[in-house]
CSV table of C-alpha atoms and ligand atoms in Angstrom, one decimal:
chain,number,residue,atom,x,y,z
A,1,MET,CA,-20.5,-17.8,-22.9
A,2,ASN,CA,-20.7,-17.4,-19.1
A,3,LYS,CA,-20.6,-13.9,-17.9
A,4,PHE,CA,-19.6,-12.8,-14.3
A,5,GLU,CA,-18.6,-9.7,-12.7
A,6,ILE,CA,-15.8,-9.4,-9.9
A,7,ILE,CA,-15.2,-6.2,-8.0
A,8,THR,CA,-11.9,-5.7,-6.2
A,9,VAL,CA,-11.4,-2.9,-3.8
A,10,ASP,CA,-7.5,-2.6,-3.9
A,11,HIS,CA,-4.2,-3.6,-5.7
A,12,ASP,CA,-3.9,-6.7,-3.6
A,13,GLU,CA,-7.1,-8.0,-4.2
A,14,THR,CA,-6.8,-7.6,-8.0
A,15,SER,CA,-3.5,-9.1,-7.9
A,16,ARG,CA,-4.8,-12.2,-5.9
A,17,PHE,CA,-7.8,-12.6,-8.2
A,18,ALA,CA,-5.7,-12.7,-11.3
A,19,GLU,CA,-3.1,-15.1,-9.6
A,20,LYS,CA,-6.0,-17.4,-8.9
A,21,LEU,CA,-7.6,-17.0,-12.4
A,22,ALA,CA,-4.3,-18.0,-13.9
A,23,THR,CA,-4.8,-21.5,-12.5
A,24,TYR,CA,-7.9,-22.0,-14.6
A,25,LEU,CA,-6.3,-20.9,-17.9
A,26,HIS,CA,-5.4,-23.3,-20.8
A,27,PRO,CA,-2.9,-22.9,-23.5
A,28,GLY,CA,-4.3,-20.6,-26.2
A,29,ASP,CA,-6.7,-18.9,-23.9
A,30,VAL,CA,-6.9,-15.1,-24.7
A,31,ILE,CA,-7.7,-12.4,-22.0
A,32,ALA,CA,-8.4,-8.9,-23.3
A,33,LEU,CA,-8.0,-6.0,-20.9
A,34,GLU,CA,-10.0,-2.8,-21.3
A,35,GLY,CA,-9.7,0.2,-18.8
A,36,ASP,CA,-8.6,3.8,-18.4
A,37,LEU,CA,-5.2,4.8,-17.3
A,38,GLY,CA,-4.6,3.4,-13.8
A,39,ALA,CA,-7.7,1.0,-13.9
A,40,GLY,CA,-5.4,-1.9,-12.8
A,41,LYS,CA,-4.6,-3.6,-16.0
A,42,THR,CA,-0.8,-4.0,-15.1
A,43,THR,CA,-1.8,-5.0,-11.5
A,44,PHE,CA,-4.0,-7.7,-13.0
A,45,THR,CA,-1.4,-8.8,-15.4
A,46,LYS,CA,1.4,-8.9,-12.9
A,47,GLY,CA,-0.8,-11.2,-10.7
A,48,LEU,CA,-1.6,-13.4,-13.6
A,49,ALA,CA,2.0,-13.8,-14.4
A,50,LYS,CA,2.8,-14.8,-10.9
A,51,GLY,CA,0.0,-17.3,-11.1
A,52,LEU,CA,1.4,-18.7,-14.2
A,53,GLU,CA,4.8,-18.8,-12.4
A,54,ILE,CA,6.4,-16.4,-15.1
A,55,LYS,CA,9.7,-15.2,-13.5
A,56,LYS,CA,10.2,-12.3,-15.9
A,57,THR,CA,9.3,-8.8,-14.9
A,58,VAL,CA,6.0,-7.5,-16.1
A,59,ASN,CA,5.9,-3.8,-17.2
A,60,SER,CA,3.1,-1.6,-18.3
A,61,PRO,CA,3.2,-0.9,-22.0
A,62,THR,CA,1.9,2.5,-21.3
A,63,PHE,CA,5.5,3.6,-20.0
A,64,THR,CA,7.1,2.2,-23.3
A,65,ILE,CA,4.5,4.2,-25.3
A,66,ILE,CA,5.1,7.4,-23.4
B,1,ATP,N1,-9.0,-2.5,-7.2
B,1,ATP,C1,-8.0,-2.2,-7.6
B,1,ATP,N2,-7.3,-3.0,-8.4
B,1,ATP,C2,-6.0,-2.6,-9.0
B,1,ATP,N3,-5.4,-1.4,-8.7
B,1,ATP,C3,-6.1,-0.6,-7.8
B,1,ATP,C4,-7.4,-1.0,-7.4
B,1,ATP,N4,-7.8,0.1,-6.5
B,1,ATP,C5,-6.7,1.0,-6.5
B,1,ATP,N5,-5.7,0.7,-7.4
B,1,ATP,C6,-4.4,1.4,-7.6
B,1,ATP,O1,-4.6,1.9,-9.0
B,1,ATP,C7,-3.5,1.8,-9.7
B,1,ATP,C8,-3.6,0.8,-10.8
B,1,ATP,O2,-2.4,0.9,-11.6
B,1,ATP,P1,-2.0,0.0,-12.9
B,1,ATP,O3,-0.7,0.3,-13.3
B,1,ATP,O4,-2.3,-1.5,-12.6
B,1,ATP,O5,-3.1,0.5,-14.0
B,1,ATP,P2,-3.2,0.3,-15.6
B,1,ATP,O6,-4.5,0.0,-15.9
B,1,ATP,O7,-2.0,-0.7,-16.0
B,1,ATP,O8,-2.7,1.7,-15.9
B,1,ATP,P3,-2.0,2.2,-17.3
B,1,ATP,O9,-3.1,2.4,-18.4
B,1,ATP,O10,-1.4,3.6,-16.9
B,1,ATP,O11,-0.9,1.3,-17.7
B,1,ATP,C9,-2.4,1.4,-8.6
B,1,ATP,O12,-1.8,2.5,-8.1
B,1,ATP,C10,-3.2,0.6,-7.4
B,1,ATP,O13,-2.7,0.6,-6.3
B,2,MG,MG1,-0.4,-0.6,-17.2
């Protein structure tokens, strides 16, 4: 498995990276997100959804859990 590290400095960069990454995904691919509160998981997921042309609103499950 290839390993790489990407460092993003703000919301927009994370979003744009995820949006671009989406174009390399295939059906059945799985992405696991791990990070503390506010790490950027939802930002990433929203960007990914945009790249996949998903029109539905993407919300953080954290709010639902709280
Ligand atoms: N490099 C970065 N990537 C993404 N968000 C960043 C970055 N730097 C700062 N931020 C800020 O950090 C916050 C990330 O929030 P986000 O909701 O995406 O995190 P989360 O991991 O989903 O949190 P939670 O576990 O509470 O759901 C936003 O306010 C965003 O502007
Ligand atoms: Mg979240």
